[in-house]
Structures are given as structure tokens and as C-alpha cells.
PDB file of C-alpha atoms and ligand atoms in Angstrom:
ATOM      1  CA  MET A  37     -23.897  11.732 -20.207  1.00 91.00           C
ATOM      2  CA  ARG A  38     -23.757   8.420 -17.844  1.00 98.00           C
ATOM      3  CA  VAL A  39     -20.344   7.393 -17.227  1.00 98.00           C
ATOM      4  CA  ARG A  40     -19.442   3.846 -18.941  1.00 98.00           C
ATOM      5  CA  THR A  41     -18.717   1.286 -16.233  1.00 99.00           C
ATOM      6  CA  ALA A  42     -17.618  -2.353 -16.087  1.00 99.00           C
ATOM      7  CA  ILE A  43     -18.019  -4.902 -13.144  1.00 99.00           C
ATOM      8  CA  LEU A  44     -15.489  -7.755 -12.699  1.00 98.00           C
ATOM      9  CA  ILE A  45     -16.989 -10.833 -11.023  1.00 98.00           C
ATOM     10  CA  SER A  46     -15.724 -14.201 -10.273  1.00 98.00           C
ATOM     11  CA  GLY A  47     -18.727 -16.052  -8.831  1.00 97.00           C
ATOM     12  CA  ARG A  48     -22.668 -15.496  -7.537  1.00 97.00           C
ATOM     13  CA  GLY A  49     -22.594 -11.870  -8.586  1.00 98.00           C
ATOM     14  CA  SER A  50     -25.066 -10.784  -6.178  1.00 98.00           C
ATOM     15  CA  ASN A  51     -23.611  -7.254  -5.577  1.00 98.00           C
ATOM     16  CA  MET A  52     -23.312  -7.213  -9.438  1.00 98.00           C
ATOM     17  CA  ARG A  53     -26.630  -7.636  -9.834  1.00 98.00           C
ATOM     18  CA  SER A  54     -27.514  -4.548  -7.165  1.00 98.00           C
ATOM     19  CA  LEU A  55     -25.424  -2.491  -9.420  1.00 99.00           C
ATOM     20  CA  ILE A  56     -27.118  -3.880 -12.461  1.00 98.00           C
ATOM     21  CA  ALA A  57     -30.883  -3.315 -10.794  1.00 98.00           C
ATOM     22  CA  ALA A  58     -29.488   0.542 -10.112  1.00 98.00           C
ATOM     23  CA  ALA A  59     -28.065   1.232 -12.929  1.00 98.00           C
ATOM     24  CA  SER A  60     -31.071   0.104 -14.659  1.00 98.00           C
ATOM     25  CA  ASP A  61     -32.692   3.984 -13.605  1.00 98.00           C
ATOM     26  CA  PRO A  62     -32.190   6.274 -16.472  1.00 97.00           C
ATOM     27  CA  SER A  63     -31.574   8.773 -13.900  1.00 98.00           C
ATOM     28  CA  PHE A  64     -28.390   6.922 -12.082  1.00 98.00           C
ATOM     29  CA  PRO A  65     -24.825   8.730 -13.212  1.00 98.00           C
ATOM     30  CA  ALA A  66     -22.847   5.261 -14.207  1.00 98.00           C
ATOM     31  CA  GLN A  67     -24.507   2.571 -16.901  1.00 98.00           C
ATOM     32  CA  ILE A  68     -22.724  -1.077 -16.726  1.00 98.00           C
ATOM     33  CA  VAL A  69     -21.702  -1.671 -20.069  1.00 98.00           C
ATOM     34  CA  LEU A  70     -19.520  -4.872 -19.856  1.00 98.00           C
ATOM     35  CA  VAL A  71     -19.493  -7.649 -16.902  1.00 98.00           C
ATOM     36  CA  ILE A  72     -16.142  -9.610 -16.990  1.00 98.00           C
ATOM     37  CA  SER A  73     -15.600 -13.232 -15.138  1.00 98.00           C
ATOM     38  CA  ASN A  74     -12.038 -14.427 -14.894  1.00 98.00           C
ATOM     39  CA  VAL A  75     -14.018 -17.771 -14.212  1.00 98.00           C
ATOM     40  CA  GLU A  76     -16.586 -19.646 -16.695  1.00 97.00           C
ATOM     41  CA  ASN A  77     -20.111 -20.624 -16.504  1.00 96.00           C
ATOM     42  CA  VAL A  78     -20.509 -18.605 -13.318  1.00 98.00           C
ATOM     43  CA  GLU A  79     -24.164 -17.419 -12.094  1.00 98.00           C
ATOM     44  CA  GLY A  80     -23.122 -13.783 -12.051  1.00 98.00           C
ATOM     45  CA  LEU A  81     -22.739 -13.954 -15.980  1.00 98.00           C
ATOM     46  CA  THR A  82     -26.078 -15.434 -16.177  1.00 98.00           C
ATOM     47  CA  HIS A  83     -27.839 -12.829 -14.685  1.00 98.00           C
ATOM     48  CA  ALA A  84     -25.246  -9.737 -16.762  1.00 98.00           C
ATOM     49  CA  ALA A  85     -26.605 -11.287 -19.711  1.00 98.00           C
ATOM     50  CA  ALA A  86     -29.964 -11.813 -18.936  1.00 98.00           C
ATOM     51  CA  ALA A  87     -30.289  -8.302 -18.056  1.00 98.00           C
ATOM     52  CA  GLY A  88     -28.808  -7.460 -21.682  1.00 98.00           C
ATOM     53  CA  ILE A  89     -25.509  -6.716 -20.236  1.00 98.00           C
ATOM     54  CA  ALA A  90     -22.221  -7.847 -22.426  1.00 98.00           C
ATOM     55  CA  THR A  91     -20.070 -10.374 -21.227  1.00 98.00           C
ATOM     56  CA  LYS A  92     -17.007 -11.283 -21.716  1.00 98.00           C
ATOM     57  CA  VAL A  93     -14.749 -14.652 -19.953  1.00 98.00           C
ATOM     58  CA  ILE A  94     -11.537 -13.552 -19.822  1.00 98.00           C
ATOM     59  CA  PRO A  95      -9.779 -16.980 -17.756  1.00 97.00           C
ATOM     60  CA  HIS A  96      -7.211 -15.952 -16.120  1.00 96.00           C
ATOM     61  CA  LYS A  97      -5.997 -19.827 -15.901  1.00 95.00           C
ATOM     62  CA  SER A  98      -5.368 -19.135 -19.927  1.00 95.00           C
ATOM     63  CA  PHE A  99      -2.097 -16.324 -19.018  1.00 97.00           C
ATOM     64  CA  PRO A 100       1.349 -17.209 -18.743  1.00 96.00           C
ATOM     65  CA  SER A 101       1.440 -14.498 -15.859  1.00 96.00           C
ATOM     66  CA  ARG A 102      -0.483 -12.077 -13.947  1.00 94.00           C
ATOM     67  CA  GLN A 103       0.547  -8.819 -16.100  1.00 95.00           C
ATOM     68  CA  ALA A 104      -0.737 -10.579 -19.478  1.00 97.00           C
ATOM     69  CA  PHE A 105      -3.897 -11.580 -17.745  1.00 98.00           C
ATOM     70  CA  ASP A 106      -4.143  -7.959 -16.362  1.00 98.00           C
ATOM     71  CA  ALA A 107      -3.077  -6.660 -19.639  1.00 98.00           C
ATOM     72  CA  ALA A 108      -6.375  -8.751 -21.646  1.00 98.00           C
ATOM     73  CA  VAL A 109      -8.637  -7.303 -19.176  1.00 98.00           C
ATOM     74  CA  ASP A 110      -7.080  -3.732 -19.741  1.00 98.00           C
ATOM     75  CA  ALA A 111      -7.866  -4.121 -23.531  1.00 98.00           C
ATOM     76  CA  ALA A 112     -10.836  -5.542 -22.954  1.00 98.00           C
ATOM     77  CA  LEU A 113     -11.988  -2.127 -20.749  1.00 98.00           C
ATOM     78  CA  SER A 114     -10.513   0.011 -23.393  1.00 98.00           C
ATOM     79  CA  GLU A 115     -12.267  -1.376 -25.819  1.00 98.00           C
ATOM     80  CA  ALA A 116     -15.295  -1.025 -24.380  1.00 98.00           C
ATOM     81  CA  ASP A 117     -14.446   2.858 -23.707  1.00 98.00           C
ATOM     82  CA  VAL A 118     -15.109   1.820 -19.715  1.00 98.00           C
ATOM     83  CA  THR A 119     -14.293   4.959 -17.375  1.00 98.00           C
ATOM     84  CA  ILE A 120     -15.205   3.035 -13.937  1.00 99.00           C
ATOM     85  CA  VAL A 121     -14.395  -0.569 -12.568  1.00 98.00           C
ATOM     86  CA  CYS A 122     -15.980  -2.053 -10.082  1.00 99.00           C
ATOM     87  CA  LEU A 123     -14.908  -5.139  -8.396  1.00 98.00           C
ATOM     88  CA  ALA A 124     -17.719  -7.065  -6.901  1.00 98.00           C
ATOM     89  CA  GLY A 125     -16.348 -10.579  -6.059  1.00 97.00           C
ATOM     90  CA  PHE A 126     -13.473 -10.979  -8.418  1.00 97.00           C
ATOM     91  CA  MET A 127     -10.895 -13.293  -6.691  1.00 95.00           C
ATOM     92  CA  ARG A 128      -7.903 -12.418  -8.429  1.00 94.00           C
ATOM     93  CA  ILE A 129      -4.993 -10.124  -6.641  1.00 92.00           C
ATOM     94  CA  LEU A 130      -4.654  -6.924  -9.769  1.00 95.00           C
ATOM     95  CA  SER A 131      -1.054  -6.330 -10.268  1.00 96.00           C
ATOM     96  CA  ASP A 132      -0.094  -3.151  -9.461  1.00 96.00           C
ATOM     97  CA  TRP A 133       0.427  -1.698 -12.657  1.00 97.00           C
ATOM     98  CA  PHE A 134      -3.273  -2.439 -13.477  1.00 97.00           C
ATOM     99  CA  ALA A 135      -4.248  -0.507 -10.035  1.00 97.00           C
ATOM    100  CA  SER A 136      -1.941   2.229 -10.834  1.00 96.00           C
ATOM    101  CA  LYS A 137      -3.561   2.930 -14.193  1.00 97.00           C
ATOM    102  CA  TRP A 138      -7.205   2.751 -13.361  1.00 98.00           C
ATOM    103  CA  GLU A 139      -6.315   4.328  -9.796  1.00 97.00           C
ATOM    104  CA  GLY A 140      -9.355   6.546  -9.072  1.00 98.00           C
ATOM    105  CA  ARG A 141     -11.642   4.853 -11.213  1.00 98.00           C
ATOM    106  CA  LEU A 142     -11.644   1.196  -9.612  1.00 98.00           C
ATOM    107  CA  ILE A 143     -13.196   0.133  -6.940  1.00 98.00           C
ATOM    108  CA  ASN A 144     -14.004  -2.673  -4.751  1.00 98.00           C
ATOM    109  CA  ILE A 145     -16.455  -3.814  -1.974  1.00 98.00           C
ATOM    110  CA  HIS A 146     -15.218  -5.674   1.078  1.00 98.00           C
ATOM    111  CA  PRO A 147     -17.617  -7.523   3.814  1.00 98.00           C
ATOM    112  CA  SER A 148     -15.864  -5.835   6.756  1.00 98.00           C
ATOM    113  CA  LEU A 149     -14.955  -2.674   8.389  1.00 98.00           C
ATOM    114  CA  LEU A 150     -11.659  -2.058   6.923  1.00 97.00           C
ATOM    115  CA  PRO A 151      -9.113  -1.663   7.853  1.00 97.00           C
ATOM    116  CA  SER A 152     -10.045  -4.698  10.247  1.00 98.00           C
ATOM    117  CA  PHE A 153     -10.421  -7.995   9.022  1.00 98.00           C
ATOM    118  CA  LYS A 154      -8.413  -8.277   4.873  1.00 97.00           C
ATOM    119  CA  GLY A 155      -8.294 -10.919   2.832  1.00 95.00           C
ATOM    120  CA  VAL A 156     -10.356 -14.260   3.014  1.00 95.00           C
ATOM    121  CA  HIS A 157     -12.208 -15.948   5.827  1.00 97.00           C
ATOM    122  CA  VAL A 158     -13.869 -12.275   7.197  1.00 98.00           C
ATOM    123  CA  HIS A 159     -16.244 -13.252   8.804  1.00 98.00           C
ATOM    124  CA  GLU A 160     -14.481 -16.193  10.876  1.00 98.00           C
ATOM    125  CA  GLN A 161     -11.989 -13.414  11.656  1.00 98.00           C
ATOM    126  CA  ALA A 162     -14.680 -11.048  13.018  1.00 98.00           C
ATOM    127  CA  LEU A 163     -16.243 -13.602  15.330  1.00 98.00           C
ATOM    128  CA  THR A 164     -12.670 -14.681  16.287  1.00 98.00           C
ATOM    129  CA  ALA A 165     -11.691 -11.107  17.272  1.00 98.00           C
ATOM    130  CA  GLY A 166     -15.184 -11.169  19.223  1.00 98.00           C
ATOM    131  CA  VAL A 167     -16.342  -7.954  17.751  1.00 98.00           C
ATOM    132  CA  ARG A 168     -20.157  -6.695  18.358  1.00 98.00           C
ATOM    133  CA  ILE A 169     -20.013  -4.814  15.109  1.00 98.00           C
ATOM    134  CA  SER A 170     -18.842  -5.517  11.895  1.00 98.00           C
ATOM    135  CA  GLY A 171     -19.928  -4.757   8.197  1.00 98.00           C
ATOM    136  CA  CYS A 172     -18.616  -3.821   5.015  1.00 98.00           C
ATOM    137  CA  THR A 173     -16.598  -1.045   2.751  1.00 98.00           C
ATOM    138  CA  VAL A 174     -16.517   0.237  -0.301  1.00 98.00           C
ATOM    139  CA  HIS A 175     -12.962   1.441  -1.059  1.00 98.00           C
ATOM    140  CA  PHE A 176     -10.441   2.762  -3.862  1.00 98.00           C
ATOM    141  CA  VAL A 177      -8.168  -0.097  -5.346  1.00 97.00           C
ATOM    142  CA  VAL A 178      -4.600   0.528  -4.410  1.00 95.00           C
ATOM    143  CA  PRO A 179      -1.995  -2.032  -5.037  1.00 91.00           C
ATOM    144  CA  GLU A 180      -2.024  -2.954  -1.388  1.00 90.00           C
ATOM    145  CA  LEU A 181      -4.790  -5.674  -0.800  1.00 88.00           C
ATOM    146  CA  ASP A 182      -8.357  -3.887   1.042  1.00 89.00           C
ATOM    147  CA  ALA A 183      -5.893  -0.912   1.689  1.00 93.00           C
ATOM    148  CA  GLY A 184      -7.308   1.774  -0.226  1.00 95.00           C
ATOM    149  CA  PRO A 185      -9.027   4.893   0.684  1.00 98.00           C
ATOM    150  CA  ILE A 186     -12.872   4.176   1.909  1.00 98.00           C
ATOM    151  CA  ILE A 187     -15.515   5.707  -0.041  1.00 98.00           C
ATOM    152  CA  ALA A 188     -18.600   4.336   2.218  1.00 98.00           C
ATOM    153  CA  GLN A 189     -19.264   2.030   5.120  1.00 98.00           C
ATOM    154  CA  ALA A 190     -22.172   0.548   6.652  1.00 98.00           C
ATOM    155  CA  ALA A 191     -22.121  -1.224   9.961  1.00 98.00           C
ATOM    156  CA  VAL A 192     -24.085  -3.967  10.928  1.00 98.00           C
ATOM    157  CA  PRO A 193     -24.023  -6.205  14.415  1.00 98.00           C
ATOM    158  CA  VAL A 194     -22.976  -9.020  15.124  1.00 98.00           C
ATOM    159  CA  GLU A 195     -25.423 -11.147  17.273  1.00 98.00           C
ATOM    160  CA  HIS A 196     -25.191 -13.873  19.711  1.00 95.00           C
ATOM    161  CA  GLY A 197     -24.370 -17.116  18.334  1.00 95.00           C
ATOM    162  CA  ASP A 198     -23.981 -16.120  15.152  1.00 98.00           C
ATOM    163  CA  THR A 199     -21.824 -18.623  12.275  1.00 98.00           C
ATOM    164  CA  PRO A 200     -20.066 -16.712   9.553  1.00 98.00           C
ATOM    165  CA  ASP A 201     -22.582 -17.806   7.061  1.00 98.00           C
ATOM    166  CA  ARG A 202     -25.097 -15.584   9.256  1.00 98.00           C
ATOM    167  CA  LEU A 203     -23.425 -12.860   9.484  1.00 98.00           C
ATOM    168  CA  ALA A 204     -22.212 -13.187   5.727  1.00 98.00           C
ATOM    169  CA  ALA A 205     -25.764 -12.953   4.889  1.00 98.00           C
ATOM    170  CA  ARG A 206     -26.817  -9.908   7.351  1.00 98.00           C
ATOM    171  CA  ILE A 207     -23.368  -7.997   5.940  1.00 98.00           C
ATOM    172  CA  LEU A 208     -24.286  -8.648   2.529  1.00 98.00           C
ATOM    173  CA  GLU A 209     -28.404  -7.417   2.430  1.00 98.00           C
ATOM    174  CA  GLN A 210     -26.359  -4.145   3.251  1.00 98.00           C
ATOM    175  CA  GLU A 211     -23.663  -4.572   0.679  1.00 98.00           C
ATOM    176  CA  HIS A 212     -26.427  -4.746  -1.591  1.00 98.00           C
ATOM    177  CA  LYS A 213     -27.301  -0.891  -0.939  1.00 98.00           C
ATOM    178  CA  LEU A 214     -23.391   0.551  -0.038  1.00 99.00           C
ATOM    179  CA  TYR A 215     -22.005  -0.289  -3.730  1.00 99.00           C
ATOM    180  CA  PRO A 216     -24.685   1.140  -5.567  1.00 98.00           C
ATOM    181  CA  ALA A 217     -24.405   4.586  -3.341  1.00 98.00           C
ATOM    182  CA  ALA A 218     -20.808   4.652  -3.726  1.00 98.00           C
ATOM    183  CA  LEU A 219     -20.722   4.153  -7.375  1.00 98.00           C
ATOM    184  CA  LYS A 220     -23.534   6.785  -7.690  1.00 98.00           C
ATOM    185  CA  MET A 221     -20.992   9.282  -5.905  1.00 98.00           C
ATOM    186  CA  LEU A 222     -18.128   8.370  -7.323  1.00 98.00           C
ATOM    187  CA  ALA A 223     -19.839   8.774 -11.137  1.00 98.00           C
ATOM    188  CA  GLU A 224     -21.146  12.149 -10.398  1.00 97.00           C
ATOM    189  CA  GLY A 225     -18.398  13.593  -8.725  1.00 97.00           C
ATOM    190  CA  GLY A 226     -19.233  13.583  -5.091  1.00 98.00           C
ATOM    191  CA  VAL A 227     -15.665  11.078  -3.920  1.00 98.00           C
ATOM    192  CA  LYS A 228     -12.228  11.625  -5.734  1.00 98.00           C
ATOM    193  CA  LEU A 229      -8.857   9.957  -4.976  1.00 97.00           C
ATOM    194  CA  GLU A 230      -6.524  13.010  -4.469  1.00 96.00           C
ATOM    195  CA  ASN A 231      -2.925  12.208  -3.031  1.00 94.00           C
ATOM    196  CA  GLY A 232      -4.060   8.787  -1.811  1.00 94.00           C
ATOM    197  CA  ARG A 233      -6.974   9.953  -0.004  1.00 96.00           C
ATOM    198  CA  ALA A 234     -10.804   9.842  -0.694  1.00 98.00           C
ATOM    199  CA  VAL A 235     -11.828  13.712  -1.115  1.00 98.00           C
ATOM    200  CA  PHE A 236     -15.704  14.661  -0.789  1.00 98.00           C
ATOM    201  CA  GLN A 237     -17.618  17.123  -2.890  1.00 92.00           C
ATOM    202  CA  PRO A 238     -20.879  18.338  -1.079  1.00 81.00           C
ATOM    203  CA  ALA A 239     -23.508  17.874  -3.722  1.00 79.00           C
ATOM    204  CA  ARG A 240     -23.966  21.785  -3.761  1.00 74.00           C
ATOM    205  CA  ALA A 241     -20.163  22.671  -4.720  1.00 76.00           C
ATOM    206  CA  ARG A 242     -20.476  20.024  -7.575  1.00 74.00           C
TER     207      ARG A 242
HETATM  208  C1  GRF B 735     -19.057  -9.979  -1.239  1.00 74.77           C
HETATM  209  O1  GRF B 735     -19.608 -10.114  -0.201  1.00 74.77           O
HETATM  210  C2  GRF B 735     -18.258  -9.302  -1.212  1.00 74.77           C
HETATM  211  O2  GRF B 735     -18.092  -8.117  -0.181  1.00 74.77           O
HETATM  212  C3  GRF B 735     -17.069 -10.223  -1.672  1.00 74.77           C
HETATM  213  O3  GRF B 735     -17.114 -11.022  -2.019  1.00 74.77           O
HETATM  214  C4  GRF B 735     -18.890 -11.071  -1.686  1.00 74.77           C
HETATM  215  C5  GRF B 735     -18.950 -11.494  -3.386  1.00 74.77           C
HETATM  216  O4  GRF B 735     -20.705 -11.951  -3.340  1.00 74.77           O
HETATM  217  N1  GRF B 735     -15.369  -9.177  -1.542  1.00 74.77           N
HETATM  218  P1  GRF B 735     -21.565 -11.914  -4.635  1.00 74.77           P
HETATM  219  O5  GRF B 735     -20.253 -12.507  -5.816  1.00 74.77           O
HETATM  220  O6  GRF B 735     -21.485 -10.203  -4.778  1.00 74.77           O
HETATM  221  O7  GRF B 735     -22.320 -12.261  -4.311  1.00 74.77           O
END
């Protein structure tokens, strides 16, 4: 049985598309059953619908508090019988309550080699720091922003004369490979969150 998975987006949804593409192979261990956006009419929703995936818009502005918004997202996920949640360019900070409730089943992709360069303007941060290598990270989501245990990373060289946009594009190519690989690993039990750490199980031991 494939693991029922939802993707939360706020915009373009290119990582969402890479997850949907990977999961369109019936041998992939996760099945994408729902895409939720907190913003109406974004590009990602159009792509998800075109791929035949159920979509739902839950506009955060319609809720009186973060907790009320998170409760609505949680209800939609439960209604769709979701087990794993992937954040993919989801631009809302989730409450501690939500992160705790979904602990070990909630993952995010971030366009830097964490723990370097958390938050926003990530590529500007990398260029300002002068690092020669940046990259992307898939991690378990914990209450603290961009701080959860790391599941997978890919390194990308910073080139001379890079702009934030050029570096972002080079990293995004790797994101599109890394996120499906990380979701596969989680869905087939190759990684678990235990006592605040990512614990890896080699395939032969499962
Ligand atoms: C990606 O760079 C992702 O790492 C970050 O936001 C961006 C989303 O892009 N969290 P997309 O919506 O997946 O195209």
C-alpha cells in the first residue's frame, strides 16, 4: 500500500511537480492524494489539477489566528487520510501544535545547506557570506524554523559572478531530484525521526 501524501504550497509549485512526477510511477512508495495552497490561483494549483490531483485552497487570511488556520489544514489532511505531508514552497510558519502533531511525518525542502542560511533571502545570504558551495536540504519539520533533523542534502557550486537568481536556478535543479528521493526514503521506512534525530535504516535491515 502506497503512503498517502499531501503537498502544501504557496506558489509556483515546481518541487510539487517533481514529487507528483516521481509518484506517477506506481512503484514509488508514496502516492500524492492532495495539494493544499494557502494562496488562491497560484501556478502550482493549476499543475496539480492538470495532473488529476485533488486540490484545496485554505486562505490563511480567512482565519482569525495561526492556530485556527493550522487546525483547518490539519482537518483537511485528516479527512484525506494523509500520512506524510511535504512542504514545498509553503510560505507560512506552522504552529508548534501542528509541527508536534505531525512530527516525523512532516518534511520541508530548503534551498541552502542547513544549518547555514535559514529563513528568507537565502541565496543573497550565501553570496554575501562568500561560500563556494551551497545546495539544498530536506529535513523533518520541528517547531523551530529551518531547524529539523536533516534527511538529505545536495551540494551545488557557487560560480564566479553568480547572482541570487542564477544560484537559485542551479540549486532548484538539484531540489527537483533531492525531494523525491527523500520522500521515497521516508515513505519506505528508510529514515525515521527518533528522539529528535534522523535515524537511517539500510534497505537490507528493513
Ligand atoms: C524552493 O526553492 C524551495 O526550496 C523553497 O521555496 C522554493 C519553492 O519553489 N522552500 P517551488 O514553488 O517549489 O517552485
